[in-house]
PDB file of C-alpha atoms in Angstrom:
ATOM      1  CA  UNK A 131      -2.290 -17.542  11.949  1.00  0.00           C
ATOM      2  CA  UNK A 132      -0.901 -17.151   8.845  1.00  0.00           C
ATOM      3  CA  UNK A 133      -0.933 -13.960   6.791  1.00  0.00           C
ATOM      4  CA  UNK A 134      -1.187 -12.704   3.067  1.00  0.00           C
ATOM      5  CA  UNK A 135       1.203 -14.983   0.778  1.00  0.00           C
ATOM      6  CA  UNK A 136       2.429 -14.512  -2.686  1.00  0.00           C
ATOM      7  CA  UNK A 137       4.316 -16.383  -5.258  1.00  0.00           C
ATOM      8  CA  UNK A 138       6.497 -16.050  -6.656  1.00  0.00           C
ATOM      9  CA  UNK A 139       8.633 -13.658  -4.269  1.00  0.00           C
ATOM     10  CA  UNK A 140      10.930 -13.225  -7.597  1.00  0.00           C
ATOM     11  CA  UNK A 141      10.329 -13.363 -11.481  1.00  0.00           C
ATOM     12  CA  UNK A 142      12.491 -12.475 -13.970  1.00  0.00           C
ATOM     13  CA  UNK A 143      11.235 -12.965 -17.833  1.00  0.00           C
ATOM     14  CA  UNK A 144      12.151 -11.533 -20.943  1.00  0.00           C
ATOM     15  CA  UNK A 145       9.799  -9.205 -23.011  1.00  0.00           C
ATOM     16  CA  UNK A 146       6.437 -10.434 -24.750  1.00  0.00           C
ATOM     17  CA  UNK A 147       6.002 -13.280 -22.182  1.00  0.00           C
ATOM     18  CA  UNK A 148       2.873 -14.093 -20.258  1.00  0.00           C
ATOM     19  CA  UNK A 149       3.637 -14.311 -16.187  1.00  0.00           C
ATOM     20  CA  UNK A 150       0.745 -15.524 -13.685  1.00  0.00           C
ATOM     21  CA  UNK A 151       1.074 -13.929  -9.858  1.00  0.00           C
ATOM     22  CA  UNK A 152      -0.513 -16.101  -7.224  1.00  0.00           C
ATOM     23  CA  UNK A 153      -2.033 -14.172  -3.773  1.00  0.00           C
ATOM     24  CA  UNK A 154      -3.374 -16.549  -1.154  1.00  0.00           C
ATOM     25  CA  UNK A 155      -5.345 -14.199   1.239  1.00  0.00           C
ATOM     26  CA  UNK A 156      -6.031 -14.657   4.926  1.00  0.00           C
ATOM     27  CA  UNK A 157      -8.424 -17.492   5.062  1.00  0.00           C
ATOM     28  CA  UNK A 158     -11.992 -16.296   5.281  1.00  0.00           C
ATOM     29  CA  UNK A 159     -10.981 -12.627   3.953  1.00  0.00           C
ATOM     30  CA  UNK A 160     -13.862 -11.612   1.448  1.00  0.00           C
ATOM     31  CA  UNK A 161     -12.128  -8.429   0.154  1.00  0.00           C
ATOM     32  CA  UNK A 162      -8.270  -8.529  -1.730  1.00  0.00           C
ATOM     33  CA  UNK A 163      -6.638  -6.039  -3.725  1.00  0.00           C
ATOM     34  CA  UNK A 164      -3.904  -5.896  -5.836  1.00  0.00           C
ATOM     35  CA  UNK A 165      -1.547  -2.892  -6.077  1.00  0.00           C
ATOM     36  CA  UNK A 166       1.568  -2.291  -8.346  1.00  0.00           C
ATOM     37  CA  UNK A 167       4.890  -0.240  -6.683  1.00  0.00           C
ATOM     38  CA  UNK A 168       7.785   0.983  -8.801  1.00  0.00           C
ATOM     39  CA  UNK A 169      10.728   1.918  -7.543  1.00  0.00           C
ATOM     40  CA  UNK A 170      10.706   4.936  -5.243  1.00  0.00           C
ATOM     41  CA  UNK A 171       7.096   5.164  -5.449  1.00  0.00           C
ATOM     42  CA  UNK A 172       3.814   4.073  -3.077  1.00  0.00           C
ATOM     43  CA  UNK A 173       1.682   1.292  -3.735  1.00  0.00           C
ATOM     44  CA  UNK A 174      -0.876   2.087  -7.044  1.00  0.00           C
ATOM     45  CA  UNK A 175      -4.364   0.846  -6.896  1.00  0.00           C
ATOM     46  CA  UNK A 176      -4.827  -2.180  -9.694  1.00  0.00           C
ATOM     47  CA  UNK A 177      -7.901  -4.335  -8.624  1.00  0.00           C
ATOM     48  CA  UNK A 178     -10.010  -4.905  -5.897  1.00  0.00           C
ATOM     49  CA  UNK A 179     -12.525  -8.459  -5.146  1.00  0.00           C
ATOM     50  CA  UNK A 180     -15.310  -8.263  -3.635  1.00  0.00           C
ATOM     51  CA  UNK A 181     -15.937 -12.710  -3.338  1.00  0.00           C
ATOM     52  CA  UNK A 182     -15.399 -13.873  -6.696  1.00  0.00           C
ATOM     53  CA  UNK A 183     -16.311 -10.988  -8.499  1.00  0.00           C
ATOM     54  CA  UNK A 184     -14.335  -7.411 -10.057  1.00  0.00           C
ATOM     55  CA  UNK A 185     -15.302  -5.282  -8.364  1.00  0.00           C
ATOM     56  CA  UNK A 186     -13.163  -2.606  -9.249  1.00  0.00           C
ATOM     57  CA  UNK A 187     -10.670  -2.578 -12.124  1.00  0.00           C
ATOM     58  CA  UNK A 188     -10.287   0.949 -12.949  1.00  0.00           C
ATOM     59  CA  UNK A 189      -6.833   0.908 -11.828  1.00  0.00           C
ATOM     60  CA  UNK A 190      -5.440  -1.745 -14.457  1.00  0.00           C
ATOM     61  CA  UNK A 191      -3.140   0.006 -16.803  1.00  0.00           C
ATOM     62  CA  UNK A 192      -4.073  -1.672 -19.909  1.00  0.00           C
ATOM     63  CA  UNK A 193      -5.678  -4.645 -21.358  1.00  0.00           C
ATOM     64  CA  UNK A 194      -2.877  -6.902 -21.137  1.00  0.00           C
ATOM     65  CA  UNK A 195      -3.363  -7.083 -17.415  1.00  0.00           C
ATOM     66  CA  UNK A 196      -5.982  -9.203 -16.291  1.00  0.00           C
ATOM     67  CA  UNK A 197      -6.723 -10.700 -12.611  1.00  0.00           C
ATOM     68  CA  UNK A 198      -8.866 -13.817 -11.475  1.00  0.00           C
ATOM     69  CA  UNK A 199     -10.546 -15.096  -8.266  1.00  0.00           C
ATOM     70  CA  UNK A 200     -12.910 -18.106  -9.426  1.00  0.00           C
ATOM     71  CA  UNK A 201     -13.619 -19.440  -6.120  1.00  0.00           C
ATOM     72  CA  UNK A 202     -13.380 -16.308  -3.551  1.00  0.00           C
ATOM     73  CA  UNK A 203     -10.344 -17.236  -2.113  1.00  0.00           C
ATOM     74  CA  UNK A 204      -6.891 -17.374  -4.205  1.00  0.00           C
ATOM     75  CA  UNK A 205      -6.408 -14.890  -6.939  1.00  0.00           C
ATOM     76  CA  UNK A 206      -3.860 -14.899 -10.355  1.00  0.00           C
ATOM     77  CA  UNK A 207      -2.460 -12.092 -11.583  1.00  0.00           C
ATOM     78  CA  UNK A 208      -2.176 -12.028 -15.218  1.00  0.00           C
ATOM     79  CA  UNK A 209       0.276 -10.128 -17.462  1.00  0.00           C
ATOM     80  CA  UNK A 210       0.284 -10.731 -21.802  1.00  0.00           C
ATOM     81  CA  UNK A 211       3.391  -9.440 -23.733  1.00  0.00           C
ATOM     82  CA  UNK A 212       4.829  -8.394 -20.723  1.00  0.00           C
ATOM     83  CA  UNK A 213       7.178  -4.666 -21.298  1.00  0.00           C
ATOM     84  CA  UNK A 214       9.952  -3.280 -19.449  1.00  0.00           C
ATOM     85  CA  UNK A 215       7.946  -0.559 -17.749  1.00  0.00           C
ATOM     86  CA  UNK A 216       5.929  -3.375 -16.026  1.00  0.00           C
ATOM     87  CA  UNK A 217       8.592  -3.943 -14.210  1.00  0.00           C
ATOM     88  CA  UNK A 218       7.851  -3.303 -10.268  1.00  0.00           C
ATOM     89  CA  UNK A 219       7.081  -4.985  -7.083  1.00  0.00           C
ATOM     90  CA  UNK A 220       3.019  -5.841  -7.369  1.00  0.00           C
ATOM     91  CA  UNK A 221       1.589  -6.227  -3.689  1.00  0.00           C
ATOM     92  CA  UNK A 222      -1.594  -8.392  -2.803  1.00  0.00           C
ATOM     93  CA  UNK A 223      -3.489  -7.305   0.226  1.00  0.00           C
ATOM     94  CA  UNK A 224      -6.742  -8.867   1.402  1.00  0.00           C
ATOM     95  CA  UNK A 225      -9.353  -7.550   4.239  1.00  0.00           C
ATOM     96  CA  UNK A 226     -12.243  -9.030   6.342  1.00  0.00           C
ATOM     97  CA  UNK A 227     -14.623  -6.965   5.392  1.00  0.00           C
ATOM     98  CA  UNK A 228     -15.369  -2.820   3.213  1.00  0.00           C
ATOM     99  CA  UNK A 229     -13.853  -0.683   6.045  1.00  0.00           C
ATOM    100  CA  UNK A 230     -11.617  -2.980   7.984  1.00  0.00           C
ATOM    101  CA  UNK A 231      -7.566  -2.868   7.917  1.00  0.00           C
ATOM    102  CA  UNK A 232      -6.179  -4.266   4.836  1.00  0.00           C
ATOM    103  CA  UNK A 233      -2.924  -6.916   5.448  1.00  0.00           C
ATOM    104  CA  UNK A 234      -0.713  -6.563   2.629  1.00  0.00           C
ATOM    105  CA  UNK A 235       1.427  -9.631   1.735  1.00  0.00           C
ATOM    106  CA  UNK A 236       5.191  -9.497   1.107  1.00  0.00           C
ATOM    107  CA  UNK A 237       4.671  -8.700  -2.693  1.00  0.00           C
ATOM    108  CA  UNK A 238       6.268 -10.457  -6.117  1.00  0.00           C
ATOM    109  CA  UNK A 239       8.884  -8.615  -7.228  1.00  0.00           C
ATOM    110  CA  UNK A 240       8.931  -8.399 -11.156  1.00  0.00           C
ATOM    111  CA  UNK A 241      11.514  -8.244 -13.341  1.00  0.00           C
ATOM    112  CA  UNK A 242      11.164  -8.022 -17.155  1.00  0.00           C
ATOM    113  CA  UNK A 243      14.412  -8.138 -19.279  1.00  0.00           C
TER     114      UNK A 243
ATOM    115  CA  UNK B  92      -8.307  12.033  -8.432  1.00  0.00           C
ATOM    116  CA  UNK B  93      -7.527  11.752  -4.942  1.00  0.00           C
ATOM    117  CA  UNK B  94      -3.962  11.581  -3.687  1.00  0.00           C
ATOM    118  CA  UNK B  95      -1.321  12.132  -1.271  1.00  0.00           C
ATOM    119  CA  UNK B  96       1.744  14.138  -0.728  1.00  0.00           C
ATOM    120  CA  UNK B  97       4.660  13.896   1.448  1.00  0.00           C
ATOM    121  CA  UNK B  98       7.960  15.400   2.345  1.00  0.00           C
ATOM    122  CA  UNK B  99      10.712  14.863  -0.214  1.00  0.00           C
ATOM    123  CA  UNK B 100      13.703  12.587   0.414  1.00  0.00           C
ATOM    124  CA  UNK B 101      14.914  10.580   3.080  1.00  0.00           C
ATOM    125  CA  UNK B 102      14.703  11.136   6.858  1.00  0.00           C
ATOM    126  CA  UNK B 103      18.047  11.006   8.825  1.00  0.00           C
ATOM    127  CA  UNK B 104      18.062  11.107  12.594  1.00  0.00           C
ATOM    128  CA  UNK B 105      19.524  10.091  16.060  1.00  0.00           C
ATOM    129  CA  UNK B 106      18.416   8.132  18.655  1.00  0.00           C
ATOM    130  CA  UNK B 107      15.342   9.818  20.884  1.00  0.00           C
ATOM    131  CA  UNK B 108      15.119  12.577  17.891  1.00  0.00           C
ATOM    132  CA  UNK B 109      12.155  14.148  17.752  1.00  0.00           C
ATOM    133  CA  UNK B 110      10.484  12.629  14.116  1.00  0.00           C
ATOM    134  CA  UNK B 111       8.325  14.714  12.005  1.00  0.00           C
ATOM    135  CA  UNK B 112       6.982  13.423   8.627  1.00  0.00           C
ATOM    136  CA  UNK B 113       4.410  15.493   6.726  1.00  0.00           C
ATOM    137  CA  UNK B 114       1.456  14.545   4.762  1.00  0.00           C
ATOM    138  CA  UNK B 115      -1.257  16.218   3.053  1.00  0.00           C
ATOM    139  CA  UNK B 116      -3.644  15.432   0.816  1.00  0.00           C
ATOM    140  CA  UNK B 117      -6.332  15.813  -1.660  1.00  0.00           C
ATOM    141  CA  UNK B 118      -9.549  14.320  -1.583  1.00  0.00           C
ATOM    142  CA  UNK B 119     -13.308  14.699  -2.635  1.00  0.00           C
ATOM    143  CA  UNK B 120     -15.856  13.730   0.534  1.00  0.00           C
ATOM    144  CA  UNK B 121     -14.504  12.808   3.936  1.00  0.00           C
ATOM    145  CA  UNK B 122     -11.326  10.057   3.553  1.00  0.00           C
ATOM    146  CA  UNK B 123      -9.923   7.950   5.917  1.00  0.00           C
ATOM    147  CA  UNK B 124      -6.382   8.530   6.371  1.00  0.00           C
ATOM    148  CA  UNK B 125      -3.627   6.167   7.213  1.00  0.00           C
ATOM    149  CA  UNK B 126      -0.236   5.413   7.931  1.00  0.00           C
ATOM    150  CA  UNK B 127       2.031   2.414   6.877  1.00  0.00           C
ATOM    151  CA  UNK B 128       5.399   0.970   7.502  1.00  0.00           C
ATOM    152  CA  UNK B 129       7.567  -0.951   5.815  1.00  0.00           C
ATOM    153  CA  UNK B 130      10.104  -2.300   8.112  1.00  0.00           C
ATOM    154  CA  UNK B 131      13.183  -3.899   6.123  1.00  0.00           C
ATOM    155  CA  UNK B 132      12.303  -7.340   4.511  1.00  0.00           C
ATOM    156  CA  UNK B 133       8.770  -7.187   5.836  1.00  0.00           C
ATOM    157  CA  UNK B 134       5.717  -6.647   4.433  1.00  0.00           C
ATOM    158  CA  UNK B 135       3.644  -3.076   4.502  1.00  0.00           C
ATOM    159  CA  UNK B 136       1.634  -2.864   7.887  1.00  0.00           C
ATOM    160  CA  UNK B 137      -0.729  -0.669   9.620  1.00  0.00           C
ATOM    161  CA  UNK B 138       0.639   1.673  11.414  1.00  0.00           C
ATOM    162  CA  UNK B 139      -2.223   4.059  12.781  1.00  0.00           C
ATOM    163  CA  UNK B 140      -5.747   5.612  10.970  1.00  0.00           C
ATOM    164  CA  UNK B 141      -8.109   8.215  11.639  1.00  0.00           C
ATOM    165  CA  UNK B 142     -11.732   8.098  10.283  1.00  0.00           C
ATOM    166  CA  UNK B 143     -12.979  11.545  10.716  1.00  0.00           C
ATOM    167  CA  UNK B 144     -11.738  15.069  11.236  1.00  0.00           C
ATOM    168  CA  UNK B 145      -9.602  15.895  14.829  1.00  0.00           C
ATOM    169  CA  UNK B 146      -9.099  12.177  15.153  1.00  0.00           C
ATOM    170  CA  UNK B 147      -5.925  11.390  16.196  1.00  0.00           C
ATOM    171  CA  UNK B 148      -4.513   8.048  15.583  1.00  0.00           C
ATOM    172  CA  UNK B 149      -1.724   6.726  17.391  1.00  0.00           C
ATOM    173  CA  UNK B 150       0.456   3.585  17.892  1.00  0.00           C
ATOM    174  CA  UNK B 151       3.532   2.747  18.989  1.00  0.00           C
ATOM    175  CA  UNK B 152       4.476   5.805  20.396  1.00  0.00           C
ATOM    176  CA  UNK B 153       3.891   7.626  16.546  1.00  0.00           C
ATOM    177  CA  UNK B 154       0.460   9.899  16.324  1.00  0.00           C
ATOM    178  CA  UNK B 155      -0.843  11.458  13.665  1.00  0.00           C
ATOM    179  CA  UNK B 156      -4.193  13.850  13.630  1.00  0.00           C
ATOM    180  CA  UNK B 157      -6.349  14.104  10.512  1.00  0.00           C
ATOM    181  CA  UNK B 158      -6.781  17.741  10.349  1.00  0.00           C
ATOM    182  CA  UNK B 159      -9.681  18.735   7.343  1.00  0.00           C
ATOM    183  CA  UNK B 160      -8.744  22.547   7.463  1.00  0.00           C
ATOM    184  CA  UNK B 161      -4.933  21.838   6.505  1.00  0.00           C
ATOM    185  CA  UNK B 162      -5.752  18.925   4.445  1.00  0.00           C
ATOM    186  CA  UNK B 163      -2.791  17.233   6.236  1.00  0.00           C
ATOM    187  CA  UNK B 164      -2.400  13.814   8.664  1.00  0.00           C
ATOM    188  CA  UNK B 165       1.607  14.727   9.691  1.00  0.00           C
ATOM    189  CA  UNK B 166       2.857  11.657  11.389  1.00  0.00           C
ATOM    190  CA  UNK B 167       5.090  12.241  14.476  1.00  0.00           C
ATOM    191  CA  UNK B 168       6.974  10.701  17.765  1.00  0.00           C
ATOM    192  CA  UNK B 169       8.890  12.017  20.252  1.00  0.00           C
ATOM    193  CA  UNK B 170      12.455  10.003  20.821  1.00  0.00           C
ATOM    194  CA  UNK B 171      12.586   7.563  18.043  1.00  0.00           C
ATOM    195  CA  UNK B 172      14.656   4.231  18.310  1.00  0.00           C
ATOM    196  CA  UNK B 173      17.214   2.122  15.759  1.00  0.00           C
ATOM    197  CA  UNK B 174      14.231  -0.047  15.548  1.00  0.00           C
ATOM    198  CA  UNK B 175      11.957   2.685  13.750  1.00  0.00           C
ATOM    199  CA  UNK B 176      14.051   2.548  10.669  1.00  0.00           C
ATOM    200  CA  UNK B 177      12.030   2.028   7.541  1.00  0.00           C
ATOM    201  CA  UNK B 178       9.531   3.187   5.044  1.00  0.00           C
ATOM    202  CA  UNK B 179       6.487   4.980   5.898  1.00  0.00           C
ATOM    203  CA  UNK B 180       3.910   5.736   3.614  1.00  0.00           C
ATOM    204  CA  UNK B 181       0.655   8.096   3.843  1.00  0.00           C
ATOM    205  CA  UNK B 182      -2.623   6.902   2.845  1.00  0.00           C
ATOM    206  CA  UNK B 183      -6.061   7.580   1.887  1.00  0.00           C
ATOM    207  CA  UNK B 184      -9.364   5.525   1.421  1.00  0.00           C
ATOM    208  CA  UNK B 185     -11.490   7.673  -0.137  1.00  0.00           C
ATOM    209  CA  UNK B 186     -15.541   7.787  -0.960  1.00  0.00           C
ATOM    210  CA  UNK B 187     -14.854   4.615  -3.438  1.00  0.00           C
ATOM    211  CA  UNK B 188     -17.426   2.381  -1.994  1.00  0.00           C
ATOM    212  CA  UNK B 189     -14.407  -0.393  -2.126  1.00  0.00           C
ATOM    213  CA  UNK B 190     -11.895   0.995   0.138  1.00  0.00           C
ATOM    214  CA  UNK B 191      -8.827   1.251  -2.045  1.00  0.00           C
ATOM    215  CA  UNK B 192      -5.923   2.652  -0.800  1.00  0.00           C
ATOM    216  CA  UNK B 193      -4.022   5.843  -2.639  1.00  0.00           C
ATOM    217  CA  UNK B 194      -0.589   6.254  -0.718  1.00  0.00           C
ATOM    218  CA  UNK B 195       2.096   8.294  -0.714  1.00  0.00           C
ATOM    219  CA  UNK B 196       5.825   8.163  -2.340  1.00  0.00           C
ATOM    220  CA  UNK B 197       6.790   6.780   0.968  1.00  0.00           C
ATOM    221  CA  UNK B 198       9.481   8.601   3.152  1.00  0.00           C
ATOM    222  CA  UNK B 199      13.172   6.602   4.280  1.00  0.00           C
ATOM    223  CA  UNK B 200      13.402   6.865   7.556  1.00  0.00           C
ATOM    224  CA  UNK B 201      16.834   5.975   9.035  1.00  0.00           C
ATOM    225  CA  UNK B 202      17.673   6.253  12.693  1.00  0.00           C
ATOM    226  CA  UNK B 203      21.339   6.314  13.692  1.00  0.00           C
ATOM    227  CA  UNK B 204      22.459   4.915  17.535  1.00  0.00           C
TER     228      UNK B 204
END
């Protein structure tokens, strides 16, 4: 079946512009996560859904991130006045259920000039 | 806040070496521990977990045992192949209530025929 996707797999924009990253989980995952990774480094903790809902932002960095999931399925990443240090690759990840395996998607990579 | 440690800089060794990468980690309550791999051009995947302390996960020939009196979940397999090159991170899920991940700076591994 098919897995995690994300799109774009590439975005380049220039400084102060608003991007939108898509994550289309598995189908019938209720759980999905997104995670930021800079070069050299793991995977950082962002946001996690629980259905529609937020259930955990504590790991956005500021308040010009912001992340959607209106209908419990599909979820858009949302960066304002985007900055060089936001550059990274940011990694979606969605699971069945609290406790089972999380399938991570092949990430957006994130380029802002 | 919880987090993870591993070994410094990249891993370079020959066919059916012996591999060895450490991890330790810091955590409040009783984590569940995890490794993932990267494989070039793919997405992260599971690798192996352990739930509790003296489990030992294992897969694909690689085991790793989540030891609480060391702190540490060293991953490890006895004759690696070419096709065990890539990234491997160490992670932890700790007493969130959401299961977010906290990994690792990941470790290079690259095996030579």
């Amino acid at each position: 079946g098919a897995g995690v996707s994300q799109t774009p797999s590439n975005k380049v924009t220039e400084k102060g512009k608003y991007v939108e990253l898509r994550c289309d989980p598995i189908s019938g995952h209720t759980a999905l996560y997104w995670y930021r990774q800079s070069l050299g480094q793991g995977p950082e903790f962002l946001i996690y859904f629980q259905g529609t809902g937020a259930a955990d932002d504590s790991g956005l960095p500021n308040d010009r991130f912001f992340a959607v999931r209106p209908e419990g399925s599909v979820s858009t990443l949302k960066i304002q006045r985007t900055e060089r240090g936001d550059s990274a690759v940011y990694l979606c990840a969605s699971s069945s259920s609290l406790g089972y395996e999380q399938f991570f998607g092949p990430g957006t990579r994130l380029t802002v000039l | 806040g919880d987090s993870v440690t591993q070994m410094e800089g990249p891993v370079t060794l020959s066919e059916e070496a012996f591999l060895t990468i450490n991890c330790t980690y810091t955590a409040t309550g009783y984590p569940s521990l995890f490794w993932y791999v990267q494989y070039p051009g793919e997405g992260l995947q599971l690798l192996l977990k352990a739930t509790k302390a003296d489990d030992k996960g294992s897969n694909k020939g690689f085991e790793a045992t989540y030891r609480k009196e060391t702190t540490s979940f060293h991953l490890e397999k006895g004759s690696v192949q070419v096709s065990d090159s890539a990234v491997y991170f160490c992670a932890l899920s700790g007493d969130y209530g959401n299961n977010r991940l906290a990994f690792g700076k990941g470790n290079q591994v690259v095996v030579i025929p």
